[in-house]
């Protein structure tokens, strides 16, 4: 439960966002509040924010951000290929309604979710739980960062599938984050790296108006 519940609720919100929304601007604060409450109530015993290599984690997170936007900057029209936009991966479009893109509150809470909530949720699930559970069902007996080839690659591929039209850079990111978990064996290092990546991406999205990165 501490590793999976909040991720299941997060996926539910993503799946239902086109169908269920609170009126006005309140949908985004509500979702952030619900996810934060779940983390506090159910997941806090599993959390460890201590980082063994904070500077390297920050640099790694910034490097993953460059990796994320690099193909689109270097190759115009790259993301328009059918390999990235199709019936399986979806389309390049933001989930934020156009009339809310100028709302400071929406942008603040969307950024808070990406920088604070999502790194905790995803790292608990992908590398705190799944990568260990694939090694042994009694996963808590498996040390964080334990390496097993099948678990490493399945986790990376499934992490990529979560990112729709960005599955290619999602796969590379999953590989990098998995490697960093094996190297540091600390959830705190992964949360920090993931948060830096998302923070850089949020700044980039808001400054450039490339809202399609916020699926």
Short mmCIF file of C-alpha atoms in Angstrom, two decimals:
data_model
loop_
_atom_site.label_atom_id
_atom_site.label_comp_id
_atom_site.label_asym_id
_atom_site.label_seq_id
_atom_site.Cartn_x
_atom_site.Cartn_y
_atom_site.Cartn_z
CA UNK A 1 0.00 0.00 0.00
CA UNK A 2 2.67 2.64 0.86
CA UNK A 3 4.30 2.11 -2.54
CA UNK A 4 1.34 1.51 -4.84
CA UNK A 5 -1.83 3.22 -3.57
CA UNK A 6 -0.83 6.79 -4.39
CA UNK A 7 0.31 5.74 -7.88
CA UNK A 8 -3.05 4.04 -8.54
CA UNK A 9 -4.90 7.21 -7.49
CA UNK A 10 -2.56 9.30 -9.64
CA UNK A 11 -3.32 7.12 -12.68
CA UNK A 12 -7.05 7.34 -11.94
CA UNK A 13 -6.84 11.13 -11.96
CA UNK A 14 -4.97 11.06 -15.29
CA UNK A 15 -7.49 8.67 -16.86
CA UNK A 16 -10.52 10.56 -15.56
CA UNK A 17 -9.33 14.13 -16.13
CA UNK A 18 -11.23 14.43 -19.42
CA UNK A 19 -14.46 13.28 -17.79
CA UNK A 20 -14.37 14.45 -14.17
CA UNK A 21 -13.26 17.98 -13.30
CA UNK A 22 -14.19 20.32 -10.52
CA UNK A 23 -15.59 23.64 -11.71
CA UNK A 24 -13.28 26.52 -12.41
CA UNK A 25 -9.70 26.44 -11.18
CA UNK A 26 -10.20 24.12 -8.22
CA UNK A 27 -9.54 20.81 -9.93
CA UNK A 28 -5.74 21.13 -9.76
CA UNK A 29 -5.47 22.16 -6.08
CA UNK A 30 -7.90 19.37 -5.20
CA UNK A 31 -5.81 16.69 -6.90
CA UNK A 32 -2.58 17.93 -5.35
CA UNK A 33 -4.22 17.97 -1.90
CA UNK A 34 -5.61 14.42 -2.30
CA UNK A 35 -2.29 12.98 -3.46
CA UNK A 36 -0.37 14.80 -0.72
CA UNK A 37 -2.81 13.47 1.90
CA UNK A 38 -2.43 9.90 0.64
CA UNK A 39 1.36 10.20 0.76
CA UNK A 40 1.24 11.56 4.31
CA UNK A 41 -1.27 9.01 5.63
CA UNK A 42 -0.17 5.84 3.85
CA UNK A 43 3.35 6.27 2.48
CA UNK A 44 5.39 8.27 4.96
CA UNK A 45 6.88 5.17 6.62
CA UNK A 46 8.36 4.15 3.25
CA UNK A 47 9.85 7.55 2.48
CA UNK A 48 13.50 8.44 2.95
CA UNK A 49 14.61 11.76 1.52
CA UNK A 50 18.26 11.38 2.50
CA UNK A 51 20.54 11.56 -0.53
CA UNK A 52 24.01 10.07 -0.65
CA UNK A 53 25.03 12.08 -3.70
CA UNK A 54 22.89 15.25 -3.80
CA UNK A 55 25.09 17.26 -6.18
CA UNK A 56 25.40 14.37 -8.63
CA UNK A 57 21.65 13.74 -8.37
CA UNK A 58 20.92 17.36 -9.23
CA UNK A 59 23.28 17.24 -12.22
CA UNK A 60 21.77 13.95 -13.35
CA UNK A 61 18.27 15.40 -13.14
CA UNK A 62 19.32 18.39 -15.25
CA UNK A 63 20.94 16.05 -17.77
CA UNK A 64 17.74 14.03 -18.09
CA UNK A 65 15.86 17.27 -18.81
CA UNK A 66 18.25 17.98 -21.70
CA UNK A 67 17.74 14.41 -22.88
CA UNK A 68 13.97 14.92 -22.74
CA UNK A 69 13.78 18.03 -24.93
CA UNK A 70 16.85 17.31 -27.09
CA UNK A 71 15.28 15.33 -29.95
CA UNK A 72 12.55 17.93 -30.53
CA UNK A 73 15.09 20.77 -30.59
CA UNK A 74 17.57 19.00 -32.85
CA UNK A 75 15.10 17.46 -35.32
CA UNK A 76 12.14 19.66 -36.32
CA UNK A 77 8.95 17.65 -36.60
CA UNK A 78 10.54 14.66 -34.86
CA UNK A 79 7.66 14.11 -32.46
CA UNK A 80 5.11 14.23 -35.27
CA UNK A 81 6.15 10.80 -36.60
CA UNK A 82 3.54 8.03 -36.32
CA UNK A 83 5.90 6.12 -34.02
CA UNK A 84 5.21 8.71 -31.35
CA UNK A 85 1.66 9.82 -32.10
CA UNK A 86 -0.75 6.98 -32.79
CA UNK A 87 -3.83 5.27 -31.36
CA UNK A 88 -1.71 3.50 -28.74
CA UNK A 89 0.52 6.30 -27.46
CA UNK A 90 -1.96 9.15 -27.95
CA UNK A 91 -1.52 12.67 -29.27
CA UNK A 92 0.76 15.54 -28.37
CA UNK A 93 -1.64 17.77 -26.49
CA UNK A 94 -1.79 19.16 -23.01
CA UNK A 95 -4.44 18.02 -20.56
CA UNK A 96 -4.91 21.60 -19.34
CA UNK A 97 -7.93 23.33 -20.94
CA UNK A 98 -6.91 26.28 -23.11
CA UNK A 99 -8.85 28.77 -20.99
CA UNK A 100 -6.83 27.80 -17.90
CA UNK A 101 -3.35 28.17 -19.39
CA UNK A 102 -3.20 31.80 -18.28
CA UNK A 103 -4.27 31.01 -14.73
CA UNK A 104 -1.46 31.56 -12.23
CA UNK A 105 -3.10 29.19 -9.74
CA UNK A 106 -3.38 26.38 -12.28
CA UNK A 107 0.25 26.79 -13.35
CA UNK A 108 1.46 26.91 -9.75
CA UNK A 109 -0.40 23.77 -8.71
CA UNK A 110 0.49 21.94 -11.93
CA UNK A 111 4.13 22.78 -11.22
CA UNK A 112 3.87 21.74 -7.56
CA UNK A 113 2.41 18.43 -8.63
CA UNK A 114 5.19 17.83 -11.16
CA UNK A 115 8.09 18.93 -8.94
CA UNK A 116 7.06 17.67 -5.49
CA UNK A 117 4.25 15.10 -5.72
CA UNK A 118 5.05 13.18 -8.92
CA UNK A 119 8.72 12.39 -8.13
CA UNK A 120 7.72 10.91 -4.78
CA UNK A 121 4.78 8.95 -6.19
CA UNK A 122 6.67 7.58 -9.18
CA UNK A 123 9.89 6.72 -7.40
CA UNK A 124 8.02 4.90 -4.64
CA UNK A 125 6.21 2.86 -7.28
CA UNK A 126 8.77 2.24 -10.02
CA UNK A 127 12.05 1.91 -8.19
CA UNK A 128 10.91 1.60 -4.59
CA UNK A 129 8.41 -1.19 -5.30
CA UNK A 130 8.26 -2.60 -8.84
CA UNK A 131 11.97 -3.08 -9.49
CA UNK A 132 12.22 -5.01 -6.21
CA UNK A 133 8.89 -6.87 -6.54
CA UNK A 134 9.99 -8.25 -9.92
CA UNK A 135 12.96 -9.80 -8.15
CA UNK A 136 10.96 -11.27 -5.26
CA UNK A 137 7.30 -11.02 -4.27
CA UNK A 138 8.41 -10.40 -0.68
CA UNK A 139 10.00 -7.24 -2.03
CA UNK A 140 10.83 -5.63 1.31
CA UNK A 141 13.51 -8.27 1.77
CA UNK A 142 15.15 -7.05 -1.45
CA UNK A 143 17.50 -4.09 -0.82
CA UNK A 144 16.79 -0.85 -2.64
CA UNK A 145 18.89 -0.71 -5.79
CA UNK A 146 19.33 -4.47 -6.06
CA UNK A 147 20.15 -5.31 -9.67
CA UNK A 148 18.51 -8.07 -11.66
CA UNK A 149 18.55 -7.69 -15.43
CA UNK A 150 14.93 -8.66 -16.10
CA UNK A 151 13.58 -6.40 -13.35
CA UNK A 152 15.76 -3.52 -14.55
CA UNK A 153 14.53 -3.64 -18.15
CA UNK A 154 10.87 -4.41 -17.46
CA UNK A 155 10.72 -1.41 -15.13
CA UNK A 156 12.36 0.83 -17.74
CA UNK A 157 9.96 -0.28 -20.49
CA UNK A 158 6.86 0.13 -18.34
CA UNK A 159 8.10 3.53 -17.19
CA UNK A 160 8.43 4.49 -20.88
CA UNK A 161 4.86 3.33 -21.62
CA UNK A 162 3.54 5.77 -19.01
CA UNK A 163 4.81 8.71 -21.06
CA UNK A 164 2.76 8.32 -24.23
CA UNK A 165 4.24 10.13 -27.27
CA UNK A 166 7.45 10.65 -25.30
CA UNK A 167 8.00 6.92 -24.82
CA UNK A 168 11.45 7.04 -26.45
CA UNK A 169 12.94 9.59 -24.08
CA UNK A 170 10.85 8.00 -21.35
CA UNK A 171 12.68 4.73 -21.96
CA UNK A 172 16.08 6.43 -21.82
CA UNK A 173 15.02 8.24 -18.66
CA UNK A 174 13.85 4.99 -17.10
CA UNK A 175 17.22 3.41 -17.86
CA UNK A 176 19.10 6.37 -16.36
CA UNK A 177 16.94 6.49 -13.22
CA UNK A 178 17.17 2.71 -12.77
CA UNK A 179 20.95 2.89 -13.11
CA UNK A 180 21.09 5.70 -10.57
CA UNK A 181 19.04 3.64 -8.11
CA UNK A 182 21.43 0.71 -8.55
CA UNK A 183 24.35 3.09 -8.07
CA UNK A 184 23.08 5.08 -5.05
CA UNK A 185 20.65 2.59 -3.47
CA UNK A 186 18.77 5.56 -2.07
CA UNK A 187 15.20 6.62 -2.76
CA UNK A 188 16.17 10.15 -1.76
CA UNK A 189 18.66 10.46 -4.62
CA UNK A 190 16.04 9.33 -7.13
CA UNK A 191 13.38 11.67 -5.80
CA UNK A 192 15.84 14.57 -5.96
CA UNK A 193 16.98 13.77 -9.52
CA UNK A 194 13.39 13.28 -10.70
CA UNK A 195 12.31 16.54 -9.05
CA UNK A 196 15.11 18.49 -10.76
CA UNK A 197 14.17 17.03 -14.15
CA UNK A 198 10.54 17.98 -13.68
CA UNK A 199 11.40 21.44 -12.33
CA UNK A 200 13.54 22.19 -15.37
CA UNK A 201 10.81 20.94 -17.67
CA UNK A 202 8.16 23.06 -15.92
CA UNK A 203 10.25 26.21 -16.32
CA UNK A 204 10.86 25.34 -19.97
CA UNK A 205 7.15 24.72 -20.63
CA UNK A 206 6.01 27.95 -18.99
CA UNK A 207 8.70 30.11 -20.60
CA UNK A 208 8.36 28.67 -24.12
CA UNK A 209 4.63 27.86 -24.08
CA UNK A 210 5.29 24.29 -25.23
CA UNK A 211 2.33 22.99 -23.26
CA UNK A 212 2.37 19.64 -25.05
CA UNK A 213 5.05 18.48 -22.60
CA UNK A 214 2.37 18.61 -19.91
CA UNK A 215 0.29 15.67 -21.08
#
